[in-house]
XYZ file of C-alpha atoms in Angstrom:
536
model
C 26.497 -35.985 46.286
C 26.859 -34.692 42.739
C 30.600 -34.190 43.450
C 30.673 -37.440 43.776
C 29.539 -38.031 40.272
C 25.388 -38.860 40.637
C 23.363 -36.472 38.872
C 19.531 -35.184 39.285
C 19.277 -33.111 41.866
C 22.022 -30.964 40.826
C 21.566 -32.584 37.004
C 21.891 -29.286 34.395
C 18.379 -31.162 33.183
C 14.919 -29.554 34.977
C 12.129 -31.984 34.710
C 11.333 -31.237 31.079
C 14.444 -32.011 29.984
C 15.436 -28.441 29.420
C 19.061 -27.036 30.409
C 18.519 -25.753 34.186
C 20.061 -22.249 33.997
C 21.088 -21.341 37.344
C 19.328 -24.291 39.202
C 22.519 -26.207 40.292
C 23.520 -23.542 42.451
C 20.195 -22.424 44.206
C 19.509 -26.264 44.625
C 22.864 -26.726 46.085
C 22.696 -23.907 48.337
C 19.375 -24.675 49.788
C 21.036 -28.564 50.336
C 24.027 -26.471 51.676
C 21.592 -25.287 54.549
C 20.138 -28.308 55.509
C 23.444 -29.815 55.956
C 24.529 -27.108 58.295
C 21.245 -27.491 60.659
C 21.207 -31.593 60.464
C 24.823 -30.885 61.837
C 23.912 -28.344 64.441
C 21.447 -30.838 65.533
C 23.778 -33.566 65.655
C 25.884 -31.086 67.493
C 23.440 -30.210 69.917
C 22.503 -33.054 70.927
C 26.109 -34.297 71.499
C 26.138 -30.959 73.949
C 22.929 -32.155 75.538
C 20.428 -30.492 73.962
C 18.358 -33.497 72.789
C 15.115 -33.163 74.671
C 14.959 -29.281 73.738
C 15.697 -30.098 70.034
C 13.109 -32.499 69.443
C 10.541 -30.353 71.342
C 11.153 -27.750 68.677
C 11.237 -30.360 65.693
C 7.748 -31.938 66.724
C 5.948 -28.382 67.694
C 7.260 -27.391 63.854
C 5.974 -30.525 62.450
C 2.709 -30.588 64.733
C 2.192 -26.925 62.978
C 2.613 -27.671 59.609
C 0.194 -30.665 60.286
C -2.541 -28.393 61.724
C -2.052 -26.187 58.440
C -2.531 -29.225 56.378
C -5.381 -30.290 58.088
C -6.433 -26.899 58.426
C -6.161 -26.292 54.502
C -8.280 -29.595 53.436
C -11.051 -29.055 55.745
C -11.516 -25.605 53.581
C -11.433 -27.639 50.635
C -14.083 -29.666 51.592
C -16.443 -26.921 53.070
C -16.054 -25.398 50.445
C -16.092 -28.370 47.007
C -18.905 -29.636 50.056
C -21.028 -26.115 49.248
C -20.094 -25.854 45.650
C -20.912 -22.411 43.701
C -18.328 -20.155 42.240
C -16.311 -19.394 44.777
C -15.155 -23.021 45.684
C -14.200 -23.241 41.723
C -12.236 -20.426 41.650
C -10.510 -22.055 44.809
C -9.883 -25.124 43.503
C -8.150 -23.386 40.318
C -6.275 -21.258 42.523
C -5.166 -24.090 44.637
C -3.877 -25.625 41.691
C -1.814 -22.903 40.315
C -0.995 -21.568 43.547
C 3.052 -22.340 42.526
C 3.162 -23.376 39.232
C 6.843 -25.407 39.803
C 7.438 -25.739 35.734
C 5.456 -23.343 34.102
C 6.768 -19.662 34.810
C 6.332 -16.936 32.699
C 9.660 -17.294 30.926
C 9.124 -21.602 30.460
C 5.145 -21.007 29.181
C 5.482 -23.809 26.562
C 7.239 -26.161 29.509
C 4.193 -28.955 30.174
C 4.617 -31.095 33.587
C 4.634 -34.607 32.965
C 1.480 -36.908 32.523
C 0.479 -38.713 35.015
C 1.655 -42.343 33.962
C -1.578 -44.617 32.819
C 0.167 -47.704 34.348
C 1.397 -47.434 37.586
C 4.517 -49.326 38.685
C 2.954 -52.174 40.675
C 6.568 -53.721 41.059
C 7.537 -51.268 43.027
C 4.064 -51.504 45.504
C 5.247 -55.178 45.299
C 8.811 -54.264 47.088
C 6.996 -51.756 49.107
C 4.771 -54.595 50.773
C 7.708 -57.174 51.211
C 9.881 -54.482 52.813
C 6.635 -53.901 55.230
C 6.655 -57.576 56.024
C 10.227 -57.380 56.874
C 9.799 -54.906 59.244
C 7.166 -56.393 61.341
C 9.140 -59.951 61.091
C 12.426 -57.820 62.048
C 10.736 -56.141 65.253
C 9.324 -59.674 66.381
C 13.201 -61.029 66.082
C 13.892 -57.593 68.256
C 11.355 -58.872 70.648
C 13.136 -62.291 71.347
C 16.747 -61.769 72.566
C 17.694 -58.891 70.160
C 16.296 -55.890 71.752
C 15.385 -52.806 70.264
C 12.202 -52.965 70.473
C 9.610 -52.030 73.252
C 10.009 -55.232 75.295
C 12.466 -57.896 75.013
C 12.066 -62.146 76.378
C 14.986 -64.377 76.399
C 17.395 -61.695 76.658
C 20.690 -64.394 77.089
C 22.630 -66.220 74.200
C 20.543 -68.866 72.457
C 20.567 -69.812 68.825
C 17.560 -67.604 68.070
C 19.640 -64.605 69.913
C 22.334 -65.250 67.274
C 19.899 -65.389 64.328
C 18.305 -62.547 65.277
C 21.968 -60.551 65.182
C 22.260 -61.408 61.983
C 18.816 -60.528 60.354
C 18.904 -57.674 62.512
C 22.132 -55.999 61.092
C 20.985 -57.412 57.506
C 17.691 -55.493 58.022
C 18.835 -52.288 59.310
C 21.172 -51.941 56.262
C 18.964 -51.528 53.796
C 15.250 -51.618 54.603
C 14.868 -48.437 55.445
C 16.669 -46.953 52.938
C 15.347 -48.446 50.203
C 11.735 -47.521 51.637
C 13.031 -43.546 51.113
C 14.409 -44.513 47.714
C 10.840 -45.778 46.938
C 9.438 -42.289 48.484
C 11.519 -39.989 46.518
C 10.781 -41.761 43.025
C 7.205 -40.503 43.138
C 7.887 -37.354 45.229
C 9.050 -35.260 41.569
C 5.850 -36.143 39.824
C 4.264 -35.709 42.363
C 5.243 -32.023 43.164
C 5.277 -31.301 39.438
C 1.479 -32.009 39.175
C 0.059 -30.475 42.362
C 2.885 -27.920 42.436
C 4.696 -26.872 46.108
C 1.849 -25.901 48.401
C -0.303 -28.517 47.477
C 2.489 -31.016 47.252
C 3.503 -30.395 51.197
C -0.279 -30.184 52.170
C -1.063 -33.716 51.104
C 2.429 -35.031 52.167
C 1.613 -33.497 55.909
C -1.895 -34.677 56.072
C -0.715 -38.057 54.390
C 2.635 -38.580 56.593
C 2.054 -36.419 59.951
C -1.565 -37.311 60.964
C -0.612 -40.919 61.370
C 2.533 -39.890 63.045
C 0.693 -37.352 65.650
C -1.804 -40.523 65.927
C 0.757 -42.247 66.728
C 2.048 -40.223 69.456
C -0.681 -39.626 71.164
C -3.226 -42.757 70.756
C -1.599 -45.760 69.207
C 1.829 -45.440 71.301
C 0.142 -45.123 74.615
C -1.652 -48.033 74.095
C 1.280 -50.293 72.830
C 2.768 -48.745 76.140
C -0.274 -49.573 77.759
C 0.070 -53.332 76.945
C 3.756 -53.404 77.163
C 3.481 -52.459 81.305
C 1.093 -55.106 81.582
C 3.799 -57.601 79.984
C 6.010 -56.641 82.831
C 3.799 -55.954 85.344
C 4.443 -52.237 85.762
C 2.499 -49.233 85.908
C 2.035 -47.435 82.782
C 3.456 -44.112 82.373
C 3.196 -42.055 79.368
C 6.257 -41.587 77.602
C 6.420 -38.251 75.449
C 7.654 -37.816 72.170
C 7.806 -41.345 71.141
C 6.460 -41.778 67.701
C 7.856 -45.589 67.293
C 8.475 -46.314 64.155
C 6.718 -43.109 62.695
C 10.079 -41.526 62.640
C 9.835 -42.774 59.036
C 7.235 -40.533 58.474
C 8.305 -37.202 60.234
C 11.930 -37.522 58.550
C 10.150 -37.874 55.285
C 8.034 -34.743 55.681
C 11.362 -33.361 56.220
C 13.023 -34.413 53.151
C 10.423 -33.423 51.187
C 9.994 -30.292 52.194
C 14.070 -29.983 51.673
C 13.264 -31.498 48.312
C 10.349 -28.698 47.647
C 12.509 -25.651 48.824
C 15.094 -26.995 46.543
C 12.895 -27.314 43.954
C 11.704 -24.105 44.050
C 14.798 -22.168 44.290
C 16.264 -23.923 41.051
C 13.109 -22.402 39.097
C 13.375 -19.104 40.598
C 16.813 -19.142 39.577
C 16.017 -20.368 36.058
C 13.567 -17.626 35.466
C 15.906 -15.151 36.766
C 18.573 -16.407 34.475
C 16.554 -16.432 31.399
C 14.854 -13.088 32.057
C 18.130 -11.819 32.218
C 19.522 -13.388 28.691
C 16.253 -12.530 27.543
C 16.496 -8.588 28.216
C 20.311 -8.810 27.213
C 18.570 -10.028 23.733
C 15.630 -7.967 23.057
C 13.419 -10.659 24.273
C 12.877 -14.100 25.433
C 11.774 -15.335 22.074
C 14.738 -13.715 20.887
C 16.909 -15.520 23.313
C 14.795 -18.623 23.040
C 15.695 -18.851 19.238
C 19.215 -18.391 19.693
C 19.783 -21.142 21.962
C 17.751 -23.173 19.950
C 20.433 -22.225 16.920
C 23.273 -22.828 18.771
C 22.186 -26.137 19.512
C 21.005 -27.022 16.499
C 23.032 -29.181 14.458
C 25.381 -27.616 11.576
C 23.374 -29.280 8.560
C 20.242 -27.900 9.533
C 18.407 -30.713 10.809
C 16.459 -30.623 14.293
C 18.403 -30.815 17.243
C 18.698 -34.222 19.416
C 16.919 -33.750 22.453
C 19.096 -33.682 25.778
C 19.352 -36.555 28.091
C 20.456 -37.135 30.957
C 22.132 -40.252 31.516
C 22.050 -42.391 35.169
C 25.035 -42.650 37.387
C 27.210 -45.467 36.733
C 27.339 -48.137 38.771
C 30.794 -47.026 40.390
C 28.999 -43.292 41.729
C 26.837 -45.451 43.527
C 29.681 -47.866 44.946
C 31.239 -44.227 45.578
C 28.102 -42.845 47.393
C 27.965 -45.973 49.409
C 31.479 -45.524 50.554
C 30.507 -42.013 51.572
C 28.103 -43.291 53.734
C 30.164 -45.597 55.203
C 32.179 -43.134 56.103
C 29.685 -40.879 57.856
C 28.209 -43.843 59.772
C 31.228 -44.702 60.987
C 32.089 -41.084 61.863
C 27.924 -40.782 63.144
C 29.044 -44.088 65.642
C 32.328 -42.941 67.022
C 30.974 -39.369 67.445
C 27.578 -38.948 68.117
C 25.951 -42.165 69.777
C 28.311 -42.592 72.584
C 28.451 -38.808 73.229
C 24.485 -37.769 73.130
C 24.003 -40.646 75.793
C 21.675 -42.451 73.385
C 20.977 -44.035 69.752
C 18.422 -42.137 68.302
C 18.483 -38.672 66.813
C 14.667 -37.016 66.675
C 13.025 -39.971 66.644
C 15.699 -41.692 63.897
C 16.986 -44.758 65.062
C 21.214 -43.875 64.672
C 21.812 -47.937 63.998
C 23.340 -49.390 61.155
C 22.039 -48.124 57.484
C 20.151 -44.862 59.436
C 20.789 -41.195 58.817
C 23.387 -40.827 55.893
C 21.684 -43.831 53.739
C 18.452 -42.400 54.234
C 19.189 -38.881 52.811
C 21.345 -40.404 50.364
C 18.728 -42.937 49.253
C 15.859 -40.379 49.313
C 18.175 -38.078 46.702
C 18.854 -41.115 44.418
C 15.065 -41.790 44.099
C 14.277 -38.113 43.156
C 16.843 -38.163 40.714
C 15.254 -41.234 39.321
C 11.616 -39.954 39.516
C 13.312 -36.661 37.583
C 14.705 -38.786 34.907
C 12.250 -41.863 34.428
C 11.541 -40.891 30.996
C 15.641 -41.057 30.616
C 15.806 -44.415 31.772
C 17.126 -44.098 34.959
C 14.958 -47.273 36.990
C 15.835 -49.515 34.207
C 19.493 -48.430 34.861
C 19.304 -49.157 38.624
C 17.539 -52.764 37.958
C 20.005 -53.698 35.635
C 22.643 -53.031 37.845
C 21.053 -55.250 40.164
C 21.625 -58.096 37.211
C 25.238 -58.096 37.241
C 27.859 -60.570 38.273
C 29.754 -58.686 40.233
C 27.317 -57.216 42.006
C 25.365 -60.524 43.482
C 29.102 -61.610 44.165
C 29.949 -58.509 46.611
C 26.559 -58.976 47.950
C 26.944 -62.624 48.652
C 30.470 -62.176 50.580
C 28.802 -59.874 52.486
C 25.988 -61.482 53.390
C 28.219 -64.272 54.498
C 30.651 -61.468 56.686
C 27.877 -60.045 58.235
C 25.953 -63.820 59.279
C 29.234 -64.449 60.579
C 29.786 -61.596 62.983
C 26.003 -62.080 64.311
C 26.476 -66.122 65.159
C 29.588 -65.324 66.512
C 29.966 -66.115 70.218
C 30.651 -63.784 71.792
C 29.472 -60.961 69.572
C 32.251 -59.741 67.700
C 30.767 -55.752 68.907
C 31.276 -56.792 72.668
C 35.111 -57.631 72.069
C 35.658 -53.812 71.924
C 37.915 -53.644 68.589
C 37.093 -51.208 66.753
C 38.523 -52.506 63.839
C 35.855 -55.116 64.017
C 33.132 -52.810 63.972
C 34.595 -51.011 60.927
C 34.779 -54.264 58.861
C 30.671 -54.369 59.820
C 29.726 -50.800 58.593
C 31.726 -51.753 55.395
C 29.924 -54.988 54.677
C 26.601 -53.644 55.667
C 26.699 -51.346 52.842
C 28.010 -53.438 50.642
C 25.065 -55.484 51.788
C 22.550 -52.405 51.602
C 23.555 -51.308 47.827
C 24.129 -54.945 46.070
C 20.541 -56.364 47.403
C 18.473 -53.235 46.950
C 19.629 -53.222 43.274
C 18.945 -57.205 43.307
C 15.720 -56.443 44.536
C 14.632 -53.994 42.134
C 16.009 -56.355 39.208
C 14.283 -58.815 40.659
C 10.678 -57.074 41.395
C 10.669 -56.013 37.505
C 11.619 -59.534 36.135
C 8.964 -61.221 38.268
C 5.781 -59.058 38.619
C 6.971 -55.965 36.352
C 5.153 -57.414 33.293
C 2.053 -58.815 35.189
C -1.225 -57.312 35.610
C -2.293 -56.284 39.378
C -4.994 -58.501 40.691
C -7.213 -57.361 43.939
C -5.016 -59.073 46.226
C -1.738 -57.396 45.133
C -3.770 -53.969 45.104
C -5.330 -54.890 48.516
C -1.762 -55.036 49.639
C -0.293 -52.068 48.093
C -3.041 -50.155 49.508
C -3.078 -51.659 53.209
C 0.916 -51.846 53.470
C 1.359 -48.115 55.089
C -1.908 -49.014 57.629
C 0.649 -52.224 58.604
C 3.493 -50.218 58.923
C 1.644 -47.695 61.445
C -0.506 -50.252 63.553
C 1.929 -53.303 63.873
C 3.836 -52.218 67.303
C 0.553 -53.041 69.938
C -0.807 -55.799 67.507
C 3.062 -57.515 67.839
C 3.233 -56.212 71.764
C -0.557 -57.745 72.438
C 0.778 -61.221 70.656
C 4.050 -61.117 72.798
C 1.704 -61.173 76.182
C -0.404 -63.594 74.943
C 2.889 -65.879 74.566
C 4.384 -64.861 78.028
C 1.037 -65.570 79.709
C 0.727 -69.203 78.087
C 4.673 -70.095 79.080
C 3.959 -68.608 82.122
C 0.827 -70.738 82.676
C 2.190 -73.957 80.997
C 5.582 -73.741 81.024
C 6.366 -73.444 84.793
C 8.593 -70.307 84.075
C 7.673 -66.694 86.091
C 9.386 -64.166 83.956
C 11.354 -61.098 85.600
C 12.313 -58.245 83.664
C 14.201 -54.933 84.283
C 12.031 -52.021 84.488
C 14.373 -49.929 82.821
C 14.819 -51.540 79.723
C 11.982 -54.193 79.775
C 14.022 -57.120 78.752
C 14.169 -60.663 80.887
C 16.803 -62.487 80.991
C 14.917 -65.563 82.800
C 15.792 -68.666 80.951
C 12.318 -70.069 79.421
C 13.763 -73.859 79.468
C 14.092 -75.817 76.058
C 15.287 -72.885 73.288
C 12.444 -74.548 70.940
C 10.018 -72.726 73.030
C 11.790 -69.403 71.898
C 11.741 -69.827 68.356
C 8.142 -71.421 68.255
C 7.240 -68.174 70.257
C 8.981 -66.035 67.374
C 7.185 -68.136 64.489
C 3.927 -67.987 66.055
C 3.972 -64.111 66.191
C 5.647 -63.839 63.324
C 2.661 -65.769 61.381
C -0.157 -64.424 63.539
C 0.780 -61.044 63.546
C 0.794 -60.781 59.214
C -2.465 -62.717 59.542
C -4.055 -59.989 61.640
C -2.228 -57.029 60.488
C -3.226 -56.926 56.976
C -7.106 -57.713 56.631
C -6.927 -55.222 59.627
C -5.556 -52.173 57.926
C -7.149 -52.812 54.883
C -10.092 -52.708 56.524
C -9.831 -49.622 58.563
C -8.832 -47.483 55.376
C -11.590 -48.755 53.558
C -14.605 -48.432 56.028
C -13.305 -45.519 58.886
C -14.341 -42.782 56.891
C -11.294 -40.284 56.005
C -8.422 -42.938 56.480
C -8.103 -43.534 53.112
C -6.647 -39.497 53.150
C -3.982 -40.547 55.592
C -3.419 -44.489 55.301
């Protein structure tokens, strides 16, 4: 990606704002690596190797979990008995991998910890968690994707749903990573690497593991009794968790990475330094060379944000790999997901890409890089590509039939295309938008409420939406005259329901009822179960 003109995470800038000696190359090679095993996965799956693949990735992630859990339970015991030992712990703990401050980068300070936190951005992060839970009730009426599926035949609703469906899947989850990695530097800068992957595992893989092995069986639980079935447990289904497991992932790419580039860096200067007679030595003559020729201080580096066109050229990129992901890997591994990843429209190559951009923008807020993003998202041009294809990809969804069933290919080219067109000109909008509206206003208790509860939606909404979906399919069943049939495969019904009205009243119903109950509930449970608040 920095071929392709983007800096950050290979910028020649560390955090500090200090040229990165060396740090370009480790970074890139440890990127380098994870390439080559996300392709060997990809590759083994395609071979058939699926099942034994995402064994291994969930054992790995189950053990770095335990640690995590493992590690913070000491803490406790040990801030819980107090005394000298559990300072000298906690000090420890915190300097266990000082990530800026080496022996050779002394004077190098992390970052502050903001005083005002960025409630815009919690503000985007709680509409894109509505979205989701609206998008997975559309999947539950005549879209599909989701656990079970009513009125699975062309209606109105069916061709509605397309649409918001392939709008969704563009950019949602993307721009949820992008939001990730803008706090993941600071984050890691002030906790340093250990501690940094501890809280992300505790944070991200408890709910995931809770998740696989309470809240899923009991959304499968409920989902049998919608179709009449008995209920058998289905392993290594995390839902929509993936989010969370592929995230622990990336940042623990992002850490390696990280860590590597300041190993590298204090190799590098050691070296100039002993080539000098010293660091200070070497320290000064940098400083001189920089330095301007009448003697006055020297202008501190910046690095400035990627243009608008290295994003447009990023965006093609992924284009390209979806397209390459969708002709390769989903008809050949039997199957659209990859570990848990959805491989749909706006999946694996926007999400890594996305995740990089918002490190590189957590690296460089100080440089201006948000503000850069959100203006983009004020420009002309930029609300008129997304506006054509908005209207492209509204098109292809009410079409009838589906423009995907004709079997041109050419057809589902011109889809990836405007999908990411889609994806990159209304996640810019968005952010422009966010920071014009509620940038400048103060957080009241219901905007905090929701910033804090929006995760505990994300995690619980799947047998909250499932439990609604019964409730509807037992009152048409008892007043609408209709006895519903599904496969047990795929646990969609195809058995008309009458008038299409009583579709779309079903989908605004759950739609409304399941926000209603969704957010007092999580907000509750992190605020009274004792210990959520460490994972929610």
């Amino acid at each position: 990606l920095g071929w392709w003109g983007v800096g950050g995470g290979g910028s020649m800038l560390d955090g500090g704002g200090h040229l990165d000696v060396g740090g370009r190359r480790a970074r890139a090679r440890v990127y380098a690596s994870c390439s080559l095993a996300l392709c060997g996965g990809l590759a083994g799956c395609v071979l058939g190797a699926q099942g034994a693949l995402a064994v291994a990735f969930f054992s790995v992630l189950f053990s770095a979990m335990l640690a995590a859990v493992g590690f913070s339970v000491r803490e406790w015991w040990r801030g819980r008995s107090g005394g000298e030992g559990a300072t000298e712990a906690a000090g420890a703990a915190g300097e266990a991998t000082p990530l800026l401050q080496s022996s050779a980068e002394s004077n190098v300070k992390a970052p502050p910890r903001q005083a005002s936190r960025l409630w815009h951005l919690d503000d985007v992060k709680v509409s894109l968690t509505s979205i989701v839970v609206m998008h997975h009730v559309g999947c539950a009426f005549a879209e599909g994707g989701f656990y079970v599926t009513v009125g699975n035949y062309e209606t109105s609703l069916s061709k509605f749903s397309r649409a918001t469906a392939a709008l969704d899947q563009s950019y949602f989850m993307a721009l949820f990573f992008f939001l990730a990695g803008i706090f993941t530097p600071g984050a890691l800068c002030r906790g340093g690497t250990w501690r940094y992957l501890q809280r992300r595992c505790m944070r991200l893989l408890v709910p995931t593991y809770l998740y696989l092995y309470a809240i899923g069986p009991v959304t499968g639980v409920i989902c049998c009794a919608i179709v009449r079935k008995k209920y058998s447990y289905q392993a290594l289904d995390v839902g929509p968790l993936w989010f969370a497991a592929w995230l622990v992932c990336f940042s623990m790419a992002y850490a390696a990475a990280q860590a590597a580039a300041q190993r590298a860096s204090r190799i590098a200067a050691g070296s100039a330094g002993a080539s000098s007679g010293g660091g200070e030595v070497a320290v000064a003559v940098t400083e001189t060379a920089m330095a301007p020729a009448d003697g006055s201080a020297a202008p501190p580096l910046v690095a400035h944000p990627p243009s608008l066109w290295a994003l447009v050229r990023v965006t093609v990129l992924c284009v390209v790999c979806t397209v390459g992901i969708e002709i390769g890997y989903v008809p050949s591994a039997g199957g659209g997901s990859f570990l848990g990843m959805p491989m749909t429209i706006g999946a694996l190559p926007y999400d890594i890409a996305a995740f990089w951009l918002g490190c590189a923008v957590g690296r460089h807020k100080e440089d201006g890089w948000l503000e850069a993003f959100e203006s983009y998202g004020r420009q002309p041009a930029v609300w008129l590509c997304g506006l054509v294809a908005f209207g492209v990809v509204v098109a292809e969804g009410v079409a009838a039939p589906p423009l995907y069933a004709r079997q041109s290919w050419y057809w589902g080219i011109l889809e990836m295309m405007m999908t990411g067109v889609w994806a990159l000109c209304f996640s810019l909008a968005v952010l422009a938008l966010s920071r014009r509206w509620m940038g400048h206003r103060p957080p009241g208790p219901w905007r905090k409420a929701a910033a804090q509860a929006a995760f505990g939606v994300y995690v619980f909404h799947p047998p909250i939406v499932m439990l609604l979906l019964w409730a509807y399919v037992r009152v048409l069943e008892r007043f609408g005259d209709v006895i519903l049939k599904f496969d047990p495969s795929t646990y969609r019904s195809s058995t008309p329901v009458g008038s299409e009205w009583r579709l779309w009243a079903g989908w605004a119903a759950i739609c409304v009822a399941s926000q209603v109950v969704l957010w007092p509930m999580a907000w509750a449970i992190r605020t009274y179960v004792p210990g959520a608040k460490c994972v929610l």
